[in-house]
CSV table of C-alpha atoms in Angstrom, one decimal:
chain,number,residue,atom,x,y,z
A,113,UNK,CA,83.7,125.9,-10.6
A,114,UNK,CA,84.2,128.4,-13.0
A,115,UNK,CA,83.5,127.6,-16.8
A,116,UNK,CA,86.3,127.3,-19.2
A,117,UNK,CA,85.5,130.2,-21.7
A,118,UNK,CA,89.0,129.6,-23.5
A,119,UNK,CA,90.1,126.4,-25.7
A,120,UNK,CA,93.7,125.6,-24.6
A,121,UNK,CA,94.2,126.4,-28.3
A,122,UNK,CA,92.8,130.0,-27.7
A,123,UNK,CA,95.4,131.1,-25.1
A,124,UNK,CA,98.6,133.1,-26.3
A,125,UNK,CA,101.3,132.3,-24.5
A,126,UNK,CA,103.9,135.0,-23.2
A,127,UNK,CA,107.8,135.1,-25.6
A,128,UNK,CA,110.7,133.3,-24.1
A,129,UNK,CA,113.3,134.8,-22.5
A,130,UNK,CA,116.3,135.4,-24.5
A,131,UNK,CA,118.6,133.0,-25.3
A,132,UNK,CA,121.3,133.6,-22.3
A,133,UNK,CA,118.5,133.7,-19.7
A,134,UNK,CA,116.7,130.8,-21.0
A,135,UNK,CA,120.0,128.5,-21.3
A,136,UNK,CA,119.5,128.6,-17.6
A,137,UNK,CA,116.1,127.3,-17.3
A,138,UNK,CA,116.6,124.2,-18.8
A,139,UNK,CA,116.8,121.1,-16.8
A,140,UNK,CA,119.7,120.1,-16.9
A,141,UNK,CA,121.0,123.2,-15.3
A,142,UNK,CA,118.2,123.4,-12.5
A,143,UNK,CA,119.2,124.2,-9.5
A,144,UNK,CA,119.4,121.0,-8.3
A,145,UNK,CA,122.4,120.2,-10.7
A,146,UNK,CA,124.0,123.2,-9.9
A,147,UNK,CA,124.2,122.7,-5.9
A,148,UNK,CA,125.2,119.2,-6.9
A,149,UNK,CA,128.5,120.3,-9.4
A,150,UNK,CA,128.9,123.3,-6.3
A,151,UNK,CA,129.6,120.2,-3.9
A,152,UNK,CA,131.4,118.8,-6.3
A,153,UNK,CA,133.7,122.0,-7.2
A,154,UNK,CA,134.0,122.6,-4.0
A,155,UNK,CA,135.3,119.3,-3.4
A,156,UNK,CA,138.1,120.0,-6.7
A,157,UNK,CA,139.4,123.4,-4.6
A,158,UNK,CA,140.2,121.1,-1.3
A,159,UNK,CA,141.6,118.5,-3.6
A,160,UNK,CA,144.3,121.6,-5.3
A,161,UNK,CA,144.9,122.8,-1.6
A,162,UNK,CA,146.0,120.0,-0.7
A,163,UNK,CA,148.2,118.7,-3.4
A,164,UNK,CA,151.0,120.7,-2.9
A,165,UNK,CA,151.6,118.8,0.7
A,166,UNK,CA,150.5,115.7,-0.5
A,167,UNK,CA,147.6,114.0,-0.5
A,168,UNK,CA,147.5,110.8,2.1
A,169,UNK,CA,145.6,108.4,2.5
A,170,UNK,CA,144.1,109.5,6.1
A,171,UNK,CA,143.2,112.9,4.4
A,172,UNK,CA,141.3,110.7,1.4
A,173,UNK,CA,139.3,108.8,3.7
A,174,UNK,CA,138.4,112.1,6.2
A,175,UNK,CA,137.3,113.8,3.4
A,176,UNK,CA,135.1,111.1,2.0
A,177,UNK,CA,133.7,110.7,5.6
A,178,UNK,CA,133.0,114.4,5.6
A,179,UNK,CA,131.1,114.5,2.0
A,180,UNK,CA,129.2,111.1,3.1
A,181,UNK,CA,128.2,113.0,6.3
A,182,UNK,CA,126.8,115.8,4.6
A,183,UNK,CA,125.1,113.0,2.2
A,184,UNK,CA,123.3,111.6,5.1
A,185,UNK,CA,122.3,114.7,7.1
A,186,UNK,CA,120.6,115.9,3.5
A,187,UNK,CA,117.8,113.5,3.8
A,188,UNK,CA,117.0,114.3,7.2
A,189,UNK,CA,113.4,115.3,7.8
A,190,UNK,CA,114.4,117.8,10.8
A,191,UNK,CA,117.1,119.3,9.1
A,192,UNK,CA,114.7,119.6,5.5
A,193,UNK,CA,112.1,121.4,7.4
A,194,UNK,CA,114.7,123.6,9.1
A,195,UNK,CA,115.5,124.3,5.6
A,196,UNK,CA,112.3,125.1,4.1
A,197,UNK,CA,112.0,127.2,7.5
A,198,UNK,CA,115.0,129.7,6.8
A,199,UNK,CA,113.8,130.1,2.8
A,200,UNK,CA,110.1,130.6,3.1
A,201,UNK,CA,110.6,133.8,6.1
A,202,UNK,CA,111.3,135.9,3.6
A,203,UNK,CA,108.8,138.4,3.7
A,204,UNK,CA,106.7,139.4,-0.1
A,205,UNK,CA,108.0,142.6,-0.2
A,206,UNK,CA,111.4,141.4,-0.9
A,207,UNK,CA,112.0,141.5,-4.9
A,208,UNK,CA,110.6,138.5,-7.1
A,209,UNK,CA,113.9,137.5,-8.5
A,210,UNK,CA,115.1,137.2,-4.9
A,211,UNK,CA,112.2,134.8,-3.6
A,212,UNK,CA,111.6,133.0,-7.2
A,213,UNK,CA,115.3,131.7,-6.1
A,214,UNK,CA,114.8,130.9,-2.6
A,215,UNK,CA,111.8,129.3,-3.5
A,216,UNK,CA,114.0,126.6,-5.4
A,217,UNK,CA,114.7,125.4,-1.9
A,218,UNK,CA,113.1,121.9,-2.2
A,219,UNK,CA,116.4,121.4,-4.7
A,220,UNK,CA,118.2,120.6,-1.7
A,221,UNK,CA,118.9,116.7,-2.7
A,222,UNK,CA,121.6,117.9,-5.1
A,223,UNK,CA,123.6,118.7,-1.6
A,224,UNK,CA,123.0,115.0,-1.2
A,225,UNK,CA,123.7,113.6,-4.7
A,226,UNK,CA,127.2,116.0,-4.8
A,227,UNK,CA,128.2,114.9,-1.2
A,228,UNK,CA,127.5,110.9,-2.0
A,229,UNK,CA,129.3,111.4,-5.2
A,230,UNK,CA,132.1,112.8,-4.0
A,231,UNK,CA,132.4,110.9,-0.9
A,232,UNK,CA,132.7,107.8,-3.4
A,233,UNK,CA,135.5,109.4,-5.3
A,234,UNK,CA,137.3,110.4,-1.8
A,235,UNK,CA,137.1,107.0,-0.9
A,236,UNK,CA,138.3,105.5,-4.5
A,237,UNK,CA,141.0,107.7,-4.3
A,238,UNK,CA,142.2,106.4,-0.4
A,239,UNK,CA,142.2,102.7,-1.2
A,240,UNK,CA,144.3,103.3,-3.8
A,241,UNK,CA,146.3,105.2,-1.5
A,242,UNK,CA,146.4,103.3,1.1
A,243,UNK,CA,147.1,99.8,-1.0
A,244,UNK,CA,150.6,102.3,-2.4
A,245,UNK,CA,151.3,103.3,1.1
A,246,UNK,CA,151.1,99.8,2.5
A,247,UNK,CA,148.3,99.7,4.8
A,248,UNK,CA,147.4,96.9,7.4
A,249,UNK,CA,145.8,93.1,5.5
A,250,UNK,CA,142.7,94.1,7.8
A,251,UNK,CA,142.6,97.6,6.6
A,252,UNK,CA,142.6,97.3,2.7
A,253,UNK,CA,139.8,94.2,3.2
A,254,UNK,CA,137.2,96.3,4.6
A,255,UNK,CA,138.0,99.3,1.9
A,256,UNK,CA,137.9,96.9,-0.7
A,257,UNK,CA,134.5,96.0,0.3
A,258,UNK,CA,133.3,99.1,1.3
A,259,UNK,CA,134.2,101.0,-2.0
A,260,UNK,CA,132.3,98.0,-4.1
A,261,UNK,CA,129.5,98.8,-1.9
A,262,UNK,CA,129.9,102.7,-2.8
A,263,UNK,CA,130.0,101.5,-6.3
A,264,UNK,CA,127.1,99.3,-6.2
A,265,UNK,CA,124.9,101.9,-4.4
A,266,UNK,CA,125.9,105.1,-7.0
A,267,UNK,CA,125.3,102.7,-10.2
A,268,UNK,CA,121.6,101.6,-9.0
A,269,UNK,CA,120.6,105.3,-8.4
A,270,UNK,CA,121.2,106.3,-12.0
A,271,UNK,CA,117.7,107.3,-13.8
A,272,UNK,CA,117.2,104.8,-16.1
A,273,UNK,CA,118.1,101.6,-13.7
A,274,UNK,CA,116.1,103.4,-10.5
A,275,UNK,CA,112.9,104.1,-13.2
A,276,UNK,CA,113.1,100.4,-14.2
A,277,UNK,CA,114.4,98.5,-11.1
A,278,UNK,CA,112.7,100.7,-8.3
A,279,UNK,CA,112.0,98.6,-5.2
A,280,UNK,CA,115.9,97.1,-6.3
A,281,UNK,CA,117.4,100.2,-5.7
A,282,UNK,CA,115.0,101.0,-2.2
A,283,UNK,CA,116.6,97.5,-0.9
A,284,UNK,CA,120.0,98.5,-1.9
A,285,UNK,CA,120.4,101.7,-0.9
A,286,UNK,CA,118.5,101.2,2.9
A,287,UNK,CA,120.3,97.7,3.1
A,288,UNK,CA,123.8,99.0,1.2
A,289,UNK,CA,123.7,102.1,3.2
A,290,UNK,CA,123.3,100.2,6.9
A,291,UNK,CA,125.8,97.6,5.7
A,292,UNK,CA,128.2,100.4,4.8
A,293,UNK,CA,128.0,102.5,8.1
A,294,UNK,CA,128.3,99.1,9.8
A,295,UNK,CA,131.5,98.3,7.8
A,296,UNK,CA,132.9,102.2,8.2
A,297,UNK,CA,133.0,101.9,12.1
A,298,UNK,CA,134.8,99.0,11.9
A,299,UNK,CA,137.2,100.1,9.6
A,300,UNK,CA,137.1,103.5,11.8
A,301,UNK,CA,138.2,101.8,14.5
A,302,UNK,CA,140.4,99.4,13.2
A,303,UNK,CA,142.6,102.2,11.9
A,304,UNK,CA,142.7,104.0,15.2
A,305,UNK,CA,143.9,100.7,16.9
A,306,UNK,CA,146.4,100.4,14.2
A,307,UNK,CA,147.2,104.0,15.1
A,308,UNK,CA,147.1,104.2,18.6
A,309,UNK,CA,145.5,107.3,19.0
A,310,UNK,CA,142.5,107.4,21.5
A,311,UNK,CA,139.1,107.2,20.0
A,312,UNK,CA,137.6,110.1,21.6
A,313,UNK,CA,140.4,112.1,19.6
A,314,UNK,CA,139.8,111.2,16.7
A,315,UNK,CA,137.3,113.5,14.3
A,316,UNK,CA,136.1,110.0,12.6
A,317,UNK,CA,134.7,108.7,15.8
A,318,UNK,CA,132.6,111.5,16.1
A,319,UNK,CA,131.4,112.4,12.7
A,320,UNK,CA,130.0,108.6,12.6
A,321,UNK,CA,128.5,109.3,15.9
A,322,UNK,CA,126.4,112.1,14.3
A,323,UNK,CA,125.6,110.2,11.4
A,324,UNK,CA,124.7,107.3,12.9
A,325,UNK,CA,122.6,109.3,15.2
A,326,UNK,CA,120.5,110.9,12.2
A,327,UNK,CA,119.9,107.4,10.3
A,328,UNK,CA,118.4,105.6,14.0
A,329,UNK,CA,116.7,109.1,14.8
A,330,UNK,CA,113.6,108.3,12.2
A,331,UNK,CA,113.3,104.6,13.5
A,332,UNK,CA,112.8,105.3,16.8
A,333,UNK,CA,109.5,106.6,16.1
A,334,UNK,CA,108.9,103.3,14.0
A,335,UNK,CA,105.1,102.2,15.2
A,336,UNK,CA,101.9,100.3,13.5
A,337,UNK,CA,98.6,102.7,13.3
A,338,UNK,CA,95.2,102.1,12.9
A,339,UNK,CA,93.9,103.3,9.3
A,340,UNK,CA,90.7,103.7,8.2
A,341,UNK,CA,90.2,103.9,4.5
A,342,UNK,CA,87.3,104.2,1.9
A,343,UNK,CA,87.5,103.8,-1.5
A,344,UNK,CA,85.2,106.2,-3.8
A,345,UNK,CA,86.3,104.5,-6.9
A,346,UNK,CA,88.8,101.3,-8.3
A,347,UNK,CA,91.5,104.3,-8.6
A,348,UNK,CA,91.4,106.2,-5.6
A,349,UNK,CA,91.6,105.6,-1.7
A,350,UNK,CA,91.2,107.9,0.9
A,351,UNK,CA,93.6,106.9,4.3
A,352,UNK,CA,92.4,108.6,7.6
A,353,UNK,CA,94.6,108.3,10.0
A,354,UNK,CA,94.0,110.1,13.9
A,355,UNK,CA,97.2,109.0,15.5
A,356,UNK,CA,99.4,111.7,17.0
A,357,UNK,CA,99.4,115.2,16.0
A,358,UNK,CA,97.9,116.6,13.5
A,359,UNK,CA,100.4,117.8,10.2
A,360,UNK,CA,101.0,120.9,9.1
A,361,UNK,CA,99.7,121.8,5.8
A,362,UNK,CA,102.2,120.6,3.4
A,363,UNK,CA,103.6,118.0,4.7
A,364,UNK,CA,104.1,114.6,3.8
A,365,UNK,CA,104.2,111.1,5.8
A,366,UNK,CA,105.7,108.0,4.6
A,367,UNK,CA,103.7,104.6,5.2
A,368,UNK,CA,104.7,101.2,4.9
A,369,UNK,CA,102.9,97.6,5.0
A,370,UNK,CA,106.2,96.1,5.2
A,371,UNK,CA,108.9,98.5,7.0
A,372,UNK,CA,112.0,97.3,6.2
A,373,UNK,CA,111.0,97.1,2.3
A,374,UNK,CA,109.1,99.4,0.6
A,375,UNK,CA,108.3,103.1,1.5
A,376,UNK,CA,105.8,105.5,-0.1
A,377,UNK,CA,105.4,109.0,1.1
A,378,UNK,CA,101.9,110.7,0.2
A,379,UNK,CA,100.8,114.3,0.9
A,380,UNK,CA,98.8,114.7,4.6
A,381,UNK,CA,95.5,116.5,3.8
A,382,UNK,CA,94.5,118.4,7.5
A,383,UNK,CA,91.1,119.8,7.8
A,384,UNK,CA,90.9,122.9,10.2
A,385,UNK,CA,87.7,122.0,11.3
A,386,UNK,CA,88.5,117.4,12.3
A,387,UNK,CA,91.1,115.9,14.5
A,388,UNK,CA,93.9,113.7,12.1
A,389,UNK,CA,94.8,114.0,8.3
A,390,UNK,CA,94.0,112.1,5.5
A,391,UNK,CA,96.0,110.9,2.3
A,392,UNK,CA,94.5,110.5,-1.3
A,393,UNK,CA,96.1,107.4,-2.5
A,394,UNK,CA,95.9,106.7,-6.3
A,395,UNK,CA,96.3,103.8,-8.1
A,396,UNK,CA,99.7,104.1,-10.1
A,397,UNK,CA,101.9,100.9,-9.4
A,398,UNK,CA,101.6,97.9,-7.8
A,399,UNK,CA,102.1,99.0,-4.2
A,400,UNK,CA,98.9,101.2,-4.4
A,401,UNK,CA,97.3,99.0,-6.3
A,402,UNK,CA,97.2,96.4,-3.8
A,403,UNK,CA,96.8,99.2,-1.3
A,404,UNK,CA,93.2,100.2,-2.9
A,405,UNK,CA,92.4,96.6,-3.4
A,406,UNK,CA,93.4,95.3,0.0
A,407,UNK,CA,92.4,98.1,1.6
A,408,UNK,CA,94.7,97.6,5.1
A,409,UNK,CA,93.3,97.9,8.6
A,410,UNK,CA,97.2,99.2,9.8
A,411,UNK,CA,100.2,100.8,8.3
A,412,UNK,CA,103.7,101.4,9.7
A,413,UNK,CA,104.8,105.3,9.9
A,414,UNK,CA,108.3,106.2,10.8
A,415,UNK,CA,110.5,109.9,11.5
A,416,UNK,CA,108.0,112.8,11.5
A,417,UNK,CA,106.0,114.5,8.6
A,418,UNK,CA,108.3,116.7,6.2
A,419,UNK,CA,107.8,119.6,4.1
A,420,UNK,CA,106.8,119.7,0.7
A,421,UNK,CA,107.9,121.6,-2.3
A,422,UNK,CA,104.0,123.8,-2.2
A,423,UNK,CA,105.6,125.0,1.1
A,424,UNK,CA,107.2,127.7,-0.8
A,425,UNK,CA,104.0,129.0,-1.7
A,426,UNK,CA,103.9,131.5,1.0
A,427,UNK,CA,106.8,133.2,-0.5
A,428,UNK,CA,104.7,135.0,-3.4
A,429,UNK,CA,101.5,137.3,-3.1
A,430,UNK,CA,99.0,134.8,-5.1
A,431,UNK,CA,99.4,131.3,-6.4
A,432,UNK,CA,98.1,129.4,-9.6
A,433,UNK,CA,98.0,125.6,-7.9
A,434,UNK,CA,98.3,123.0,-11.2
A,435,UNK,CA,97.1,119.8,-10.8
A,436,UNK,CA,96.3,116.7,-12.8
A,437,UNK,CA,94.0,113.7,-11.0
A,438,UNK,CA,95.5,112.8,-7.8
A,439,UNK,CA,97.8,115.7,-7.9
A,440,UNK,CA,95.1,117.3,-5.9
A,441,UNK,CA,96.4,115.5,-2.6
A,442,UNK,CA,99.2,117.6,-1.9
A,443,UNK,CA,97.0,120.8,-3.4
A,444,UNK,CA,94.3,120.8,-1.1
A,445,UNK,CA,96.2,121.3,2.3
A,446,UNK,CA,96.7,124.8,0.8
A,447,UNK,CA,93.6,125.5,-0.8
A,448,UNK,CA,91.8,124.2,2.9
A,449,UNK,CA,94.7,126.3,5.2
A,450,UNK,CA,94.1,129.0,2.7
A,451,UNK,CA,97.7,130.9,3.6
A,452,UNK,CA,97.8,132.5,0.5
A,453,UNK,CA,94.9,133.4,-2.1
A,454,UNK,CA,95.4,130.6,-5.1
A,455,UNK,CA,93.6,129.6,-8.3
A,456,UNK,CA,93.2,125.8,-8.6
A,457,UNK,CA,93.7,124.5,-12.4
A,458,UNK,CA,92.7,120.6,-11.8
A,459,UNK,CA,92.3,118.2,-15.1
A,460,UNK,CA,91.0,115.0,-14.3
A,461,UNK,CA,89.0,112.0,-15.5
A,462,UNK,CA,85.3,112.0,-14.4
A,463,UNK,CA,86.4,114.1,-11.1
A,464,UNK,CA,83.2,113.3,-8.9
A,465,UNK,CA,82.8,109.8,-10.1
A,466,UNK,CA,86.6,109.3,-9.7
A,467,UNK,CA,86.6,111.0,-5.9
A,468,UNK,CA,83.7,111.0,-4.8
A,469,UNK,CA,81.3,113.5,-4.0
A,470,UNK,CA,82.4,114.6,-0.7
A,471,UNK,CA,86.2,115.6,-2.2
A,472,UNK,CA,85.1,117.4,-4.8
A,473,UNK,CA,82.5,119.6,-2.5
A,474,UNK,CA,85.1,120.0,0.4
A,475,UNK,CA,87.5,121.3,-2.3
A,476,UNK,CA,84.6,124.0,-4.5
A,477,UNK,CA,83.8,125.0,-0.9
A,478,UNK,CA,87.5,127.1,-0.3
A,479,UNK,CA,87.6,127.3,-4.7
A,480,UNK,CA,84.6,128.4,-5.8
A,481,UNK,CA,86.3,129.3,-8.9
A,482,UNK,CA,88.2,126.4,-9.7
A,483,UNK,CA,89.0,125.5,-13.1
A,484,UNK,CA,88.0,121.8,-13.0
A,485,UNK,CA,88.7,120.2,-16.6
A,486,UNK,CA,87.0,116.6,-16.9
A,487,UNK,CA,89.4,114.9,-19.5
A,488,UNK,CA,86.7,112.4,-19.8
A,489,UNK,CA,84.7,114.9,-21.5
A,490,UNK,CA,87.3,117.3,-23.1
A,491,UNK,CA,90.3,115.2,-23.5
A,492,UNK,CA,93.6,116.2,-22.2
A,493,UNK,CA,94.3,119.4,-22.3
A,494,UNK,CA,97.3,121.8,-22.9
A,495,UNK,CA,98.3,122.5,-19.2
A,496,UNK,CA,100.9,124.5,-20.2
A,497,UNK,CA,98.3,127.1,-21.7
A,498,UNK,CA,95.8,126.4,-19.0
A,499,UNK,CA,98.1,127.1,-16.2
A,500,UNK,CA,99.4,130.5,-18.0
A,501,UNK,CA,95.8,131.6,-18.4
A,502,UNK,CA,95.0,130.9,-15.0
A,503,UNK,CA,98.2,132.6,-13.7
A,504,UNK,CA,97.0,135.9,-16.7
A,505,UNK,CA,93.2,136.1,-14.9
A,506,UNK,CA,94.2,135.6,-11.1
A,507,UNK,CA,97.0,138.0,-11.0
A,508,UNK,CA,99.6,135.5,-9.6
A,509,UNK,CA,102.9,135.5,-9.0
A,510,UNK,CA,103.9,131.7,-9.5
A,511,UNK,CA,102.3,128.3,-10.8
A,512,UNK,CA,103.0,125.3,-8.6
A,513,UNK,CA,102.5,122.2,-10.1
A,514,UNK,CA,101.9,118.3,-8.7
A,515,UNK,CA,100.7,115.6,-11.4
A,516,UNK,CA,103.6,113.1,-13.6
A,517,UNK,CA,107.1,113.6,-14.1
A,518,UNK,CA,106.6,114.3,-17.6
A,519,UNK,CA,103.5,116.7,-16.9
A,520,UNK,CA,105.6,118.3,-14.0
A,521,UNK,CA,108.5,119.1,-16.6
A,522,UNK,CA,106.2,120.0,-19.2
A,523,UNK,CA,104.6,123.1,-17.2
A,524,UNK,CA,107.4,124.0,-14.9
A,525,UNK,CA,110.2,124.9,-17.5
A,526,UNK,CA,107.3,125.6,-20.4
A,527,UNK,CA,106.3,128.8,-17.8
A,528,UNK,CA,110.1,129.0,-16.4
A,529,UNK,CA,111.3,129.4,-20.0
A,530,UNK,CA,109.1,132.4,-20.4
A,531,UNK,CA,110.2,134.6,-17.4
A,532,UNK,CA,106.8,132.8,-15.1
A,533,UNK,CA,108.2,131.4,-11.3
A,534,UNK,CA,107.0,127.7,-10.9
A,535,UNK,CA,107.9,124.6,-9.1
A,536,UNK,CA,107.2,121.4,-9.2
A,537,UNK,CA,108.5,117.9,-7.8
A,538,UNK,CA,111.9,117.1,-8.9
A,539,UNK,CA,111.6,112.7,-8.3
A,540,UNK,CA,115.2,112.8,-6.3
A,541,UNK,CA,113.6,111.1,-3.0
């Protein structure tokens, strides 16, 4: 561990950008906005294309089918881990600018947010139709309910309801979402029989076919493991699990003590040299406070491990890895794979007494040189400044930061602003 020569109050940091180049690095225009207003525009061109013919209700309700599709498929772990796949081949030597974009990757959930949106407003737009055009009792009853559902489902997921009413919006988006594929089918095939066509002609049929395919996909691997946990302090748990194959660095699996309620998805910690994974579980809510308290002897798993967003760290040269307490989870897959040379910048309360002593070897044995910052005895630092100075010494080509929303925020666009590549969760899951 290397000593902290520097205050946080010591270290310059770098200009920002101009004011045209910085407009673009503020949140509001991340990248994950902007693929959700592309879907969106996109969505505004087939809506002018079609005006001039006419817009029906059938071509309302096959374009909402189409935008909920794409919804769906976005939050599939096989297709998210294709995507991380495609973006992280390209090799260094390729110009910064070029992979500090395809690095952005783990943005993909706009392509969800601008596909449920505007499969909402598709499907607004054909019960109004189809109530003008006359449609079938049966018919407009099922799109009645479905587009309350819709409406129900969008207004829970906005931030400031999700934030306060969490395990609410879980419920009604797994139960809304199943109650609304139920109720589409039936509507889908209510029209065709009001139609006459043959189902296996109709594009409906099968786009619900794939879709319903990719939401039972995950719950076929539903299954109870064995768990073996110790607890190195009241805050932290450490969950080894040995069942199946062993995840790549990176990844992330999703546990449950009650399946079909809540879900929590922690970073899987492989060691090159044991069989199974680990996960650092910290206490920060209920849920994992009653996890570290109870400490369970099985946990349900579902679906397959997916990537995370310090994937994209083999798309630079070196990394500066930022981390605050149990931010080191999803860190130390990395630092133990060691893909990549990185710095670790880790502030954290009493780290050994916290962790215990094991962790905190394991993780100075592959960082010698880690910048360990004990908050109990410093106080919190400037992370911003810490992570610049790290990135400054070590010669790095991006930070990559995992602690608190407003932590995450704080670093990411504080170094983005002023021309320095990071990344950090986004909270869009």
């Amino acid at each position: 561990m290397s000593l902290l020569e520097e205050t946080t109050t010591d270290v310059e940091l770098p200009p920002l950008l101009p004011k045209a180049r910085r407009a673009f690095k503020h949140p509001a225009l991340m990248h994950y906005n902007r693929l959700a207003a592309t879907v969106i525009a996109v969505n505004l061109v087939a809506l002018g294309l079609a005006l001039p013919g006419g817009v029906t209700a059938e071509v309302a309700s096959r374009a909402a089918l189409v935008n909920f599709a794409l919804a769906i498929l976005m939050r599939r772990q096989r297709l998210i881990n294709l995507l991380f796949r495609i973006a992280t081949a390209a090799p260094v030597s390729w110009p910064l600018r070029v992979r500090w974009t395809l690095a952005k990757v783990y943005h993909f959930g706009g392509l969800h947010v601008g596909g449920a949106l505007s499969g909402t407003l598709w499907f607004g737009a054909f019960v109004a139709l189809a109530t003008v055009e006359g449609a079938p009792a049966d018919v407009l009853v099922l799109a009645y309910a479905l587009v309350a559902l819709f409406g129900l489902i969008v207004v829970t997921t906005t931030p400031k309801l999700r934030a306060k009413y969490h395990n609410g919006f879980e419920l009604v988006h797994r139960f809304g979402g199943w109650l609304s594929l139920a109720l589409l089918w039936i509507l889908t095939l209510v029209q065709i029989g009001h139609s006459g066509a043959s189902l296996p002609g109709a594009p409906e049929f099968w786009v619900l076919c794939v879709v319903t395919a990719a939401i039972i996909a995950p719950w076929t691997r539903l299954r109870r493991v064995p768990v073996d946990i110790t607890r190195p302090s009241s805050h932290v748990a450490i969950a080894r699990f040995t069942h199946g194959r062993k995840p790549f660095a990176g990844s992330s699996t999703a546990i449950s003590r009650s399946p079909l309620r809540e879900w929590h998805s922690f970073a899987n910690i492989p060691s090159p040299s044991e069989h199974g994974f680990r996960l650092t579980i910290s206490r920060s809510g209920d849920w994992t406070g009653r996890f570290i308290d109870d400490m369970p002897k099985h946990v349900w798993v579902k679906g397959i491990t997916v990537a995370g967003v310090a994937n994209i760290e083999v798309l630079f040269r070196k990394v500066v890895y930022v981390a605050t307490g149990s931010g080191i989870g999803p860190c130390l897959p990395h630092l133990l794979a060691q893909k990549v040379p990185a710095l670790l910048v880790w502030s954290t309360r009493a780290p050994r007494e916290t962790f215990g002593d094991e962790l905190i070897d394991e993780i100075l044995a592959v960082q010698p040189h880690a910048r360990i910052w004990d908050t109990a005895e410093h106080g919190k630092p400037d992370m911003v400044r810490l992570a610049f100075a790290a990135y400054r010494d070590f010669g790095a080509e991006a930070v990559i930061c995992i602690s608190n929303k407003k932590l995450t925020w704080q670093v990411v666009h504080g170094l983005e602003r002023r021309g320095i590549p990071s990344y950090g969760a986004i909270w869009d899951s």
